[in-house]
CSV table of C-alpha atoms in Angstrom, one decimal:
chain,number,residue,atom,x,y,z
A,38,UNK,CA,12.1,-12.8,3.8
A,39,UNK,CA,14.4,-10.2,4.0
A,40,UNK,CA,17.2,-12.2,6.2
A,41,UNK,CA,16.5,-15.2,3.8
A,42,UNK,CA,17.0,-13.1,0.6
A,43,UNK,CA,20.3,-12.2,2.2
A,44,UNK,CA,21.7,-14.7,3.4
A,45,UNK,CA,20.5,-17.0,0.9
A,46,UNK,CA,20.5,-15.5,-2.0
A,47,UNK,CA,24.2,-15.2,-3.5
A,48,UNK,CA,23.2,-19.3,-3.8
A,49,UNK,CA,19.4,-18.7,-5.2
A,50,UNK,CA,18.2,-17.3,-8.8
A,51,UNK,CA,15.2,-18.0,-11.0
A,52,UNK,CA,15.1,-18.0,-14.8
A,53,UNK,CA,12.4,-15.8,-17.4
A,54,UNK,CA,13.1,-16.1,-21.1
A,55,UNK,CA,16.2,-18.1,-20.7
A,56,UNK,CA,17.5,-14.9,-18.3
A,57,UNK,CA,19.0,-15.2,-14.7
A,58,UNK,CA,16.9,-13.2,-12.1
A,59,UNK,CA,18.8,-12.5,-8.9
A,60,UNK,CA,16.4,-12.4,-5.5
A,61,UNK,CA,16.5,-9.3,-4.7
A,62,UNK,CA,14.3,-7.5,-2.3
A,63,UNK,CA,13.1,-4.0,-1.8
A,64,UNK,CA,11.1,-3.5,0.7
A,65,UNK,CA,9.8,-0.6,2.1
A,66,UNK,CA,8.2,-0.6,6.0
A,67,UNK,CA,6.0,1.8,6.9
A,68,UNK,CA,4.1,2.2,9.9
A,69,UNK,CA,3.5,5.0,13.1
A,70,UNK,CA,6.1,5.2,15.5
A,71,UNK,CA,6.6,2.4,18.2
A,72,UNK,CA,4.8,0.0,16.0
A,73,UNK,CA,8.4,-2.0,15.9
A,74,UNK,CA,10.1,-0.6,13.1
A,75,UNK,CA,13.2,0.1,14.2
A,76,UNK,CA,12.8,-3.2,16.3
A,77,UNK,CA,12.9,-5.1,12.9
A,78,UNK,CA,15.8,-3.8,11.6
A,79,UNK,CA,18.2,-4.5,14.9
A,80,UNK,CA,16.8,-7.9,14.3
A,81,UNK,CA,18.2,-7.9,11.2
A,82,UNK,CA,21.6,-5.9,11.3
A,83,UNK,CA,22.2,-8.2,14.8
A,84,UNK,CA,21.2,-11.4,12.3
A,85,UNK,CA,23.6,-10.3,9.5
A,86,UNK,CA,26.3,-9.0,11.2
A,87,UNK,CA,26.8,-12.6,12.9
A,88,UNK,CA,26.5,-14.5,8.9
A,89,UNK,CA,29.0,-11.7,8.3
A,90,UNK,CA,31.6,-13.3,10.7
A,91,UNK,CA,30.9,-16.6,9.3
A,92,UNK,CA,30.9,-15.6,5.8
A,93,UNK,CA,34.3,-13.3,6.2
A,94,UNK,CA,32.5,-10.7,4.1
A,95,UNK,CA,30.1,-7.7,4.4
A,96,UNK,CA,26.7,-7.9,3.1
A,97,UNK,CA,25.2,-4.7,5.3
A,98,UNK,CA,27.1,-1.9,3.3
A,99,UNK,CA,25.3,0.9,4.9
A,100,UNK,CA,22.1,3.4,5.3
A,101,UNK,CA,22.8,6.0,2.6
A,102,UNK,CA,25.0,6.5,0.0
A,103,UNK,CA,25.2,8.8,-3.5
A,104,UNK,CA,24.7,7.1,-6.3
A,105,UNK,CA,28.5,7.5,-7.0
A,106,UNK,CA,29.5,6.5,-3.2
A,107,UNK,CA,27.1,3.4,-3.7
A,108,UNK,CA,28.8,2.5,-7.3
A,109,UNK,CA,31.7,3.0,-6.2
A,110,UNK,CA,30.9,0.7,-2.7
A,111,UNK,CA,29.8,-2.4,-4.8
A,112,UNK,CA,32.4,-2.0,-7.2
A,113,UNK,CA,34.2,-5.4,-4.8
A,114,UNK,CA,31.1,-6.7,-5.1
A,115,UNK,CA,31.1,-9.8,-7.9
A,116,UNK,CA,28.9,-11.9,-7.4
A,117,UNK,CA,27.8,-11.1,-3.8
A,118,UNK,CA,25.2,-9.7,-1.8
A,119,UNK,CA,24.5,-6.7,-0.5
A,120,UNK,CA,22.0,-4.7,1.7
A,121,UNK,CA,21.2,-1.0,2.2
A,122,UNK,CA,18.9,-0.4,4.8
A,123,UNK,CA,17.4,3.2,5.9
A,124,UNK,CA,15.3,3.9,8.7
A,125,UNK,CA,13.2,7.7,8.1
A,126,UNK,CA,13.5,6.5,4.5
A,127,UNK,CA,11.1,9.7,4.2
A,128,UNK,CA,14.2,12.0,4.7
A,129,UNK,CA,16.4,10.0,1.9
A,130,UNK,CA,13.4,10.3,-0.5
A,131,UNK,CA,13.5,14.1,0.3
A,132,UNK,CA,16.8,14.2,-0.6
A,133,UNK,CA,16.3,12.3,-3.9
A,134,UNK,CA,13.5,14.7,-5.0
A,135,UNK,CA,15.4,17.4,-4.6
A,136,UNK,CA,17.8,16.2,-7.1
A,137,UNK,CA,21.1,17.8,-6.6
A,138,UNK,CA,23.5,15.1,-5.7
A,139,UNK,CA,21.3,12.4,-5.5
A,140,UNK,CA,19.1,13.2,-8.4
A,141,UNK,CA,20.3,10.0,-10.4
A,142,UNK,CA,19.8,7.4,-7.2
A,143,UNK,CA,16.1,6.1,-8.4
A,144,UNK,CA,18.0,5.7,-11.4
A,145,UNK,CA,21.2,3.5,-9.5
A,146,UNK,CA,18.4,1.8,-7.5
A,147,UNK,CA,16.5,0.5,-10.4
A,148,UNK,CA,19.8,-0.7,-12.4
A,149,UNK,CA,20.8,-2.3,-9.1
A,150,UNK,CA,17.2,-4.1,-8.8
A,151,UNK,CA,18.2,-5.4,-12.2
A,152,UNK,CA,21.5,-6.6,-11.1
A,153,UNK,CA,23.4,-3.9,-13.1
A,154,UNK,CA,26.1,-1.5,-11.6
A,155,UNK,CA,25.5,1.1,-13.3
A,156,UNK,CA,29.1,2.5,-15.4
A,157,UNK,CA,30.3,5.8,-15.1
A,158,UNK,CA,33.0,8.2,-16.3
A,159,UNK,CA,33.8,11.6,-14.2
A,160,UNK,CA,36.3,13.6,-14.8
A,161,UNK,CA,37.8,13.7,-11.2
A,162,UNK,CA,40.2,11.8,-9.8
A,163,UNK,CA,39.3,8.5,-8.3
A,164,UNK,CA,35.8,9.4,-9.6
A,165,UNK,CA,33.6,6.9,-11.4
A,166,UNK,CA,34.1,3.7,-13.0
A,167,UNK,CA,34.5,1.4,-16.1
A,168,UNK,CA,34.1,-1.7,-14.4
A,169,UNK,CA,31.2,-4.0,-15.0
A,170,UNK,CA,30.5,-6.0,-12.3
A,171,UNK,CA,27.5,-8.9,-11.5
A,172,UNK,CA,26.0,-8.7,-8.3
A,173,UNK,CA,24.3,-12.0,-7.1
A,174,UNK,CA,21.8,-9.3,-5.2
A,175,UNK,CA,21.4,-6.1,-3.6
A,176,UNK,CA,18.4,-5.7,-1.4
A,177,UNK,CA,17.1,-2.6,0.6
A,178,UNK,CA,15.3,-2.2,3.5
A,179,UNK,CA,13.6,1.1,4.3
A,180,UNK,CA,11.6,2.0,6.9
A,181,UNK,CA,9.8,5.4,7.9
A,182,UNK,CA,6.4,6.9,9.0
A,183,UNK,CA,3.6,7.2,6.1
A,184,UNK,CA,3.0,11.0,6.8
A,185,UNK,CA,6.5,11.7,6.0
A,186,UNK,CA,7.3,9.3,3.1
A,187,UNK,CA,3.9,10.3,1.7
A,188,UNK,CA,4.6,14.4,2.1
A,189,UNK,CA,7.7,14.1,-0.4
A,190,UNK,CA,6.7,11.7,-3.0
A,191,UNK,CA,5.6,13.6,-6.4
A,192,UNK,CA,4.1,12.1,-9.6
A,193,UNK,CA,7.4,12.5,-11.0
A,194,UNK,CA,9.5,11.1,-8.2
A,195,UNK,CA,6.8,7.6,-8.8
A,196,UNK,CA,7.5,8.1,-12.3
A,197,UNK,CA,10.9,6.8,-12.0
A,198,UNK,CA,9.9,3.3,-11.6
A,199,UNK,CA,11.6,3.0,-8.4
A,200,UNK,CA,8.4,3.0,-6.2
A,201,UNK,CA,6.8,0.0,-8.1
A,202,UNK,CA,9.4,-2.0,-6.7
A,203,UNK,CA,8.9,-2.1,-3.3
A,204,UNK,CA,7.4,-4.4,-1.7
A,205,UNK,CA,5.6,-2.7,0.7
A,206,UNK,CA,4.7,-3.9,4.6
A,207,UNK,CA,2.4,-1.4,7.1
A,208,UNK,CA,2.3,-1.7,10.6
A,209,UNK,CA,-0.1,-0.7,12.6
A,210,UNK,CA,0.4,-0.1,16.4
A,211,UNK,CA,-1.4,-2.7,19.3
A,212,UNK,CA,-4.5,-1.5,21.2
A,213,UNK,CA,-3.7,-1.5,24.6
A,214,UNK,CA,-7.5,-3.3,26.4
């Protein structure tokens, strides 16, 4: 689903209340080590990277990002699609929590789920932006062990909204008979 939403889905929208919904996907992979995590998302990266060079443009924009850096990122973005992705997503989310610079990202990710790049003024140079810009999607793929995505996550933290949009998938390693 992920590689569909991807590569398909700068072309692909549904309609509610008269609105255009984008197909974006969030997904959030959990599982024990060596149960083919990290497996997946070569699988994927080696899958996009090769409608990258067909397409002429990237869609894989990287594994983590501010919520400034990531504005500022999609800012070339109009109306195409892009992908985060972030294996030990547990890490990131400890980061988040933690607030200091990337105390507004639930915040960026939800506005992104909803197809909005988030505005913003700063008073640095080369800092922030008054552009608005429509993205056909942005998806992200995160990946990480339950203990340690689990450990960081607070009632505030699933507060935020930004959990509930996951779709989650949980792998489970082989038994060996």
């Amino acid at each position: 689903f992920m590689l569909l939403s991807n590569t398909l889905g700068a072309s692909g929208s549904g309609y509610f209340d008269g609105e255009r919904l984008s197909i974006n996907l969030y997904m959030l992979n959990l599982g024990p080590t060596t149960t083919g995590k990290t497996k997946a998302l070569k699988f994927l990266r080696k899958c996009i990277r090769a409608y990258e060079d067909f397409t002429g443009y990237q869609i894989d924009i990287g594994n983590d990002a501010t919520p400034e850096g990531l504005v500022k990122a999609l800012l070339e973005y109009e109306g195409k699609m892009a992908l985060i992705s972030r294996d030990e997503v547990g890490g990131m989310f400890a980061d988040w929590v933690a607030k200091g610079s990337y105390a507004a990202a639930p915040e960026a990710y939800m506005a992104l789920y909803d197809n909005e790049l988030l505005q913003n003024r700063r008073a640095g140079k080369d800092s922030g932006n008054d552009k608005r810009v429509h993205l056909a999607a942005f998806n992200t793929y995160m990946m990480g062990t339950p203990e340690r995505v689990y450990k960081v996550l607070t009632e505030e933290f699933y507060q935020t909204g930004f959990m509930q949009r996951l779709v989650p998938i949980t792998g489970h390693r082989d038994e060996m008979t």
